Amino acid sequence: MSGHRATTKESLPVRRQPSETAKWHMSREAVDLSVPEIQGWTEAQCHEFLVEVRFGSRETVSCPHCGSVHRHYWRGHDNRWKCAFCGKTFSITSGTVFAHRKRPLKDLLTGMLMWINSAAGQPALELKRHLDTTYNTVFVWQQKMREGLVRGYNVGLLSGDIEMDGAHQAGRRSKEKRGVPQVSRPVETGAEEKGLTEMMLTQTGRMKANRKKKESGAFDPEFGRKLPKDRRILFAVRKRSGRPGKGAVATRVAVGLSETSPVAEAILKDFVAMPESWLNTDTSPAYQELGRRFMDHRTVEHSKEFSGPKGQNNNQAEEYNWRYDRAEKGIYLNIEPKYLLDYAVETAFRSDTRRLPNGKQLKLALHVAMSVGESLFWKGYTRGHHRKVELIHPAPQPAPASGPPKGTDPRRRMDARPPR
């Protein structure tokens, strides 16, 4: 009988235990604010929610014009305060990235909660359908939230056990593949005549040959070649929690043209307290000299192992790279280099707040976004006022406007005969 029981027990499938992340997302504590709850609020209740988020109390608020913190005069007929010192009036969104809004506060809070609830990110087109509004409205809302996180969240020094890694982003050769069958390959020929070689090459092969002739982007010393002109390196700097199984607790991100020592040094100076910290990286030559400035520099050779014999790893930085790839390839699709940092900071915020209830995530994101002043990048975007610089290290660089030149009629391009 005992043998029969043992056989039966061995034949039963092993039940997979849910991970700690799955347990958290399935728990009641993970959700403390819902869309139906916000939809049941009045405009006054939405106003009170934002007052708590921005000022913490209605008793003392800060005037965005003169900066005075006082119990200013409340004007209930238009939901505005009048400053007791400078006499100017202001609303709950005055002096924030959401200044000069047109939509009700309920729509704004609903849209931002939906954006927070998305695990990897949310397309603006999806939010447009949820709220039944214009694409420009929700797109600018989301971008202003990202701008607030770039200016207010991706700042400050980290210290302790630090991981750093760079990942190649953007610069995909989409033009070579567009309209070309996947089976098309450059014809390998041993002909010495240049004309015959060019004649036998396919369209893809000719474009690759032309790309090799002209200089493109920055030089990559690790692989000894030039990168595509629009290729960027996304650097992730993460602080370990120090507790087993808890991962990273803080993230800073930056964008560079190449993974070199000067770029890495500029990023570490902005985000890491060097003498007091430990650095964990891979064996890239960009970090070899910088490692001497830290208390210790631990490296892992990824071509051979994920973790060294003494536990050396930068798995938290690699985890961020995976999380960003999931957002870029699964949600946002082909992010332009000029706005790469904005989406990278959004991913960093989602990663750092992964164990917070969604209501607290919303409050934190709104508090940060409403504490950096009016929008510098997206104010007047629909009227043609676009960002003219790309935020990269060691210094921002001019960025050309995306899209066709002003005055171009897209119908002419559509009606034009395709080249043979």
XYZ file of C-alpha atoms in Angstrom:
420
model
C 0.000 0.000 0.000
C 2.801 2.373 0.872
C 4.530 1.568 -2.414
C 1.334 2.317 -4.310
C 1.030 5.671 -2.534
C 4.634 6.560 -3.319
C 4.131 5.734 -6.994
C 0.982 7.830 -7.150
C 2.671 10.768 -5.447
C 5.620 10.626 -7.842
C 3.344 10.557 -10.886
C 1.486 13.708 -9.880
C 2.579 16.856 -11.753
C 4.558 19.367 -9.748
C 2.453 22.415 -9.045
C 4.274 25.572 -10.001
C 4.409 28.125 -7.238
C 3.550 31.708 -8.230
C 6.368 34.218 -8.047
C 6.434 37.042 -5.527
C 5.646 39.481 -8.347
C 2.576 37.504 -9.360
C 1.421 37.299 -5.744
C 1.726 41.072 -5.410
C -0.205 41.874 -8.581
C -2.976 39.458 -7.598
C -3.303 40.873 -4.078
C -5.850 43.432 -2.912
C -3.095 45.776 -1.761
C -1.869 46.285 -5.342
C -4.985 48.260 -6.306
C -6.172 51.147 -4.147
C -7.660 53.346 -6.903
C -9.762 52.372 -9.908
C -11.181 54.049 -12.997
C -14.831 53.557 -11.891
C -13.947 55.226 -8.597
C -12.581 58.316 -10.348
C -15.541 58.363 -12.722
C -17.804 58.570 -9.681
C -16.056 61.684 -8.382
C -17.337 65.176 -8.951
C -15.088 67.860 -10.392
C -14.702 69.261 -6.864
C -13.491 65.886 -5.565
C -10.984 65.652 -8.423
C -9.790 69.127 -7.463
C -9.347 68.079 -3.824
C -7.352 65.030 -4.929
C -4.933 67.188 -6.927
C -4.658 69.723 -4.090
C -3.498 66.927 -1.805
C -1.080 65.646 -4.458
C 0.473 69.022 -5.234
C 0.341 70.960 -1.957
C -0.433 68.332 0.672
C -3.057 70.569 2.275
C -5.611 73.190 1.340
C -4.675 75.343 4.325
C -1.308 76.451 2.951
C -0.613 76.494 -0.776
C 2.241 77.924 -2.825
C 1.703 80.760 -5.274
C 3.346 79.852 -8.627
C 3.875 83.547 -9.423
C 5.747 84.847 -6.355
C 6.460 81.583 -4.509
C 4.812 82.639 -1.253
C 3.391 79.840 0.912
C 0.307 81.096 2.700
C -3.394 80.563 3.223
C -4.336 82.450 0.078
C -7.848 83.660 -0.706
C -10.029 80.945 -2.226
C -12.488 81.888 -4.961
C -15.008 79.095 -5.212
C -16.914 80.428 -8.232
C -13.976 79.700 -10.579
C -11.904 77.257 -8.469
C -8.927 79.580 -8.201
C -6.852 81.192 -5.466
C -5.879 84.834 -5.204
C -2.403 85.393 -3.808
C -2.383 87.332 -0.537
C 0.916 88.987 -1.488
C 1.155 89.605 -5.251
C -2.603 89.639 -5.899
C -2.427 87.311 -8.911
C -4.791 84.384 -9.340
C -3.850 80.773 -9.980
C -5.508 77.377 -10.293
C -4.467 73.880 -9.268
C -2.609 73.367 -12.577
C -1.081 76.856 -12.882
C 2.691 76.732 -13.120
C 2.729 72.991 -13.879
C 3.163 70.936 -17.024
C -0.649 70.781 -17.245
C -1.090 74.559 -17.264
C -3.607 76.030 -19.750
C -5.542 72.758 -19.910
C -8.932 72.591 -21.615
C -10.289 69.218 -20.501
C -11.949 68.552 -17.097
C -9.817 67.281 -14.234
C -11.773 64.027 -14.194
C -10.635 63.221 -17.747
C -7.045 64.077 -16.857
C -7.019 61.842 -13.770
C -8.746 58.996 -15.612
C -6.270 59.119 -18.462
C -3.246 59.254 -16.190
C -4.509 56.342 -14.066
C -4.968 54.248 -17.217
C -1.435 55.188 -18.216
C -0.129 54.142 -14.785
C -2.069 50.861 -14.816
C -0.408 49.693 -18.041
C 2.402 47.310 -17.171
C 4.880 48.249 -19.904
C 3.316 51.433 -21.274
C 0.219 52.603 -23.076
C -0.174 53.786 -26.684
C -1.755 57.205 -27.048
C -4.135 55.802 -29.653
C -5.532 53.335 -27.115
C -6.078 56.078 -24.537
C -7.756 58.222 -27.194
C -10.325 55.475 -27.734
C -10.905 55.050 -24.006
C -11.556 58.758 -23.389
C -13.219 59.561 -26.744
C -11.045 62.610 -27.309
C -8.453 63.720 -29.852
C -5.123 62.000 -30.335
C -3.198 65.235 -29.786
C -4.791 65.717 -26.364
C -3.818 62.362 -24.896
C -0.446 62.295 -26.670
C 0.575 65.631 -25.138
C -0.736 64.525 -21.709
C 1.465 61.434 -21.775
C 4.486 63.329 -23.055
C 4.096 66.002 -20.376
C 4.058 63.283 -17.737
C 7.261 61.874 -19.211
C 8.795 65.344 -19.268
C 7.941 65.808 -15.604
C 9.653 62.514 -14.778
C 12.724 63.459 -16.833
C 13.101 66.794 -15.053
C 11.938 65.751 -11.584
C 12.501 62.006 -11.150
C 15.653 61.206 -13.127
C 17.791 63.449 -10.900
C 19.951 63.104 -7.799
C 22.946 61.018 -6.758
C 22.864 57.315 -5.944
C 25.281 55.690 -3.524
C 25.915 52.163 -2.329
C 26.009 49.049 -4.493
C 25.616 50.393 -8.048
C 25.137 48.543 -11.327
C 25.666 50.085 -14.758
C 25.178 48.827 -18.289
C 24.712 50.227 -21.782
C 22.349 48.827 -24.410
C 22.132 49.636 -28.112
C 18.846 51.293 -29.066
C 17.378 52.855 -32.221
C 19.349 52.968 -35.461
C 17.539 50.038 -37.036
C 18.023 49.593 -40.789
C 14.340 49.736 -41.607
C 14.730 51.497 -44.970
C 16.787 48.618 -46.332
C 14.063 46.109 -45.477
C 10.992 48.135 -46.425
C 9.372 46.759 -49.581
C 11.995 44.027 -50.008
C 11.058 40.317 -49.683
C 12.607 38.610 -46.702
C 14.224 35.993 -48.933
C 16.163 38.688 -50.781
C 19.867 38.569 -50.015
C 22.930 40.219 -51.557
C 24.300 38.030 -54.316
C 27.755 36.749 -53.465
C 29.891 36.994 -56.554
C 33.559 36.597 -57.191
C 33.582 38.831 -60.248
C 36.363 41.372 -60.265
C 34.585 43.896 -62.450
C 32.950 46.564 -60.341
C 30.099 47.082 -62.771
C 29.189 43.413 -62.809
C 29.249 43.272 -59.005
C 26.919 46.249 -58.641
C 24.610 44.858 -61.311
C 24.258 41.531 -59.525
C 23.609 43.062 -56.112
C 20.029 43.291 -54.939
C 18.532 46.534 -53.663
C 19.399 45.506 -50.103
C 22.985 44.803 -51.064
C 23.399 48.143 -52.823
C 22.086 50.027 -49.795
C 24.465 48.152 -47.506
C 27.387 48.919 -49.805
C 26.484 52.609 -49.908
C 26.242 52.705 -46.130
C 29.760 51.328 -45.804
C 31.163 54.014 -48.105
C 29.982 57.000 -46.104
C 30.730 57.737 -42.481
C 27.733 57.263 -40.235
C 27.525 57.575 -36.464
C 29.967 57.423 -33.575
C 32.823 54.920 -33.446
C 32.302 51.903 -31.212
C 35.681 50.890 -29.717
C 34.357 47.607 -28.343
C 33.518 46.253 -31.806
C 35.890 48.438 -33.823
C 33.314 49.874 -36.214
C 31.120 52.884 -36.770
C 27.543 52.772 -35.582
C 24.532 53.877 -37.638
C 23.950 57.611 -37.539
C 20.795 57.374 -35.426
C 22.057 54.604 -33.111
C 22.059 55.476 -29.403
C 23.360 53.773 -26.268
C 20.904 53.686 -23.376
C 22.748 53.581 -20.043
C 21.036 52.236 -16.937
C 22.444 53.055 -13.486
C 20.695 51.119 -10.708
C 21.093 50.887 -6.952
C 20.704 47.478 -5.353
C 18.351 47.156 -2.412
C 20.784 45.096 -0.346
C 18.070 42.577 0.522
C 17.945 39.200 -1.247
C 15.155 38.960 -3.794
C 14.186 42.650 -3.665
C 16.063 43.770 -6.779
C 16.884 47.424 -7.410
C 15.333 50.342 -5.547
C 16.416 53.355 -7.627
C 17.226 53.889 -11.281
C 18.844 56.645 -13.325
C 19.045 56.517 -17.107
C 21.001 58.449 -19.708
C 21.565 58.364 -23.459
C 24.912 58.542 -25.247
C 26.223 58.234 -28.780
C 28.623 55.421 -27.879
C 29.674 53.287 -24.931
C 33.010 54.955 -24.240
C 34.851 56.045 -21.127
C 34.155 59.828 -21.499
C 30.418 59.222 -21.876
C 30.278 56.787 -18.949
C 32.309 59.192 -16.796
C 29.916 62.084 -17.490
C 26.939 59.906 -16.557
C 28.496 58.618 -13.349
C 29.439 62.147 -12.270
C 25.807 63.220 -12.631
C 24.159 60.233 -10.966
C 26.585 58.402 -8.642
C 28.579 59.352 -5.553
C 31.798 57.746 -6.752
C 34.112 57.405 -3.747
C 31.430 55.955 -1.474
C 30.008 53.368 -3.882
C 30.727 49.950 -5.371
C 30.470 49.556 -9.150
C 29.198 46.428 -10.914
C 29.519 46.256 -14.723
C 30.400 43.925 -17.555
C 33.881 43.786 -19.073
C 33.342 46.670 -21.494
C 36.480 48.844 -21.817
C 34.355 51.922 -21.086
C 34.341 51.121 -17.346
C 37.864 49.835 -16.733
C 39.507 53.151 -15.814
C 36.406 54.478 -14.043
C 36.292 51.449 -11.766
C 39.400 52.644 -9.952
C 37.509 55.637 -8.562
C 35.119 53.416 -6.602
C 35.613 51.427 -3.437
C 35.509 48.294 -5.570
C 34.805 47.416 -9.205
C 33.278 44.000 -9.821
C 32.917 42.733 -13.399
C 31.270 39.784 -15.129
C 32.134 38.480 -18.599
C 28.783 37.933 -20.266
C 30.255 35.974 -23.153
C 30.985 33.177 -20.666
C 28.589 33.542 -17.736
C 25.687 35.470 -16.229
C 27.305 35.575 -12.805
C 30.941 35.329 -11.725
C 32.366 32.737 -9.337
C 32.003 35.164 -6.422
C 28.542 36.332 -7.432
C 29.626 39.268 -9.608
C 26.774 40.385 -11.843
C 24.888 43.377 -13.170
C 21.588 41.561 -13.544
C 19.507 44.492 -12.289
C 20.823 46.709 -15.079
C 20.160 43.893 -17.551
C 16.647 43.567 -16.120
C 16.024 47.221 -16.910
C 17.255 46.692 -20.484
C 14.804 43.827 -20.850
C 11.973 45.928 -19.435
C 12.718 48.779 -21.844
C 12.913 46.394 -24.813
C 9.490 45.044 -23.875
C 8.066 48.587 -23.894
C 9.833 49.637 -27.089
C 9.165 46.526 -29.149
C 5.773 45.629 -27.741
C 4.109 48.995 -27.108
C 5.764 52.083 -28.551
C 7.490 50.633 -31.649
C 10.512 52.436 -33.091
C 11.082 55.303 -30.665
C 12.789 58.314 -32.221
C 16.270 59.034 -30.761
C 15.254 62.592 -29.853
C 12.636 61.266 -27.418
C 14.484 58.134 -26.309
C 15.287 59.517 -22.852
C 11.626 60.359 -22.176
C 10.469 56.788 -22.693
C 13.508 55.419 -20.866
C 12.699 57.461 -17.748
C 9.095 56.267 -17.902
C 10.354 52.678 -17.874
C 12.661 53.474 -14.955
C 9.755 54.937 -12.973
C 7.595 51.878 -13.649
C 10.409 49.597 -12.538
C 11.172 51.486 -9.323
C 7.500 51.699 -8.276
C 6.575 48.143 -9.250
C 5.655 47.243 -5.649
C 3.574 50.353 -4.942
C -0.239 50.353 -5.195
C -1.448 51.997 -8.381
C -3.002 54.917 -6.495
C 0.302 55.752 -4.833
C 2.053 55.412 -8.182
C -0.365 57.954 -9.649
C 0.118 60.370 -6.752
C 3.900 60.118 -6.975
C 3.978 60.608 -10.748
C 1.605 63.587 -10.583
C 3.483 65.146 -7.656
C 6.782 64.944 -9.535
C 5.298 66.185 -12.806
C 3.534 69.106 -11.112
C 6.670 70.198 -9.244
C 8.961 71.078 -12.171
C 7.165 74.149 -13.492
C 5.497 74.629 -16.847
C 6.327 72.390 -19.773
C 9.490 73.274 -21.689
C 9.225 70.573 -24.342
C 5.525 70.138 -25.129
C 3.910 73.515 -24.526
C 2.465 74.550 -27.884
C 3.401 71.251 -29.515
C 0.272 71.104 -31.673
C 1.055 74.622 -32.940
C 4.485 73.646 -34.193
C 6.654 74.406 -31.130
C 8.811 71.273 -30.997
C 11.892 70.381 -29.008
C 15.047 71.379 -30.856
C 17.641 69.493 -28.796
C 18.339 65.866 -27.973
C 19.054 65.150 -24.309
C 22.217 63.070 -24.411
C 25.457 62.868 -22.432
C 27.887 64.492 -22.061
C 25.971 67.483 -23.512
C 22.689 68.004 -25.400
C 22.983 68.314 -29.153
C 20.733 69.933 -31.775
C 18.084 67.595 -33.118
C 16.435 68.106 -36.500
C 12.674 68.192 -36.694
C 11.063 64.872 -37.505
C 8.686 64.366 -40.375
C 8.618 65.913 -43.855
C 9.716 69.531 -44.424
C 7.174 72.238 -43.747
C 4.887 72.806 -46.717
C 5.316 69.314 -48.152
C 2.136 67.892 -49.635
C 1.961 64.184 -48.734
C -0.541 63.556 -51.546
C 2.117 64.245 -54.157
C 4.339 61.558 -52.715
C 1.454 59.108 -52.623
C 0.480 59.796 -56.243
C 4.051 59.691 -57.518
C 5.094 56.699 -59.569
C 7.380 54.384 -57.575
C 10.944 54.119 -58.890
C 11.892 51.036 -60.887
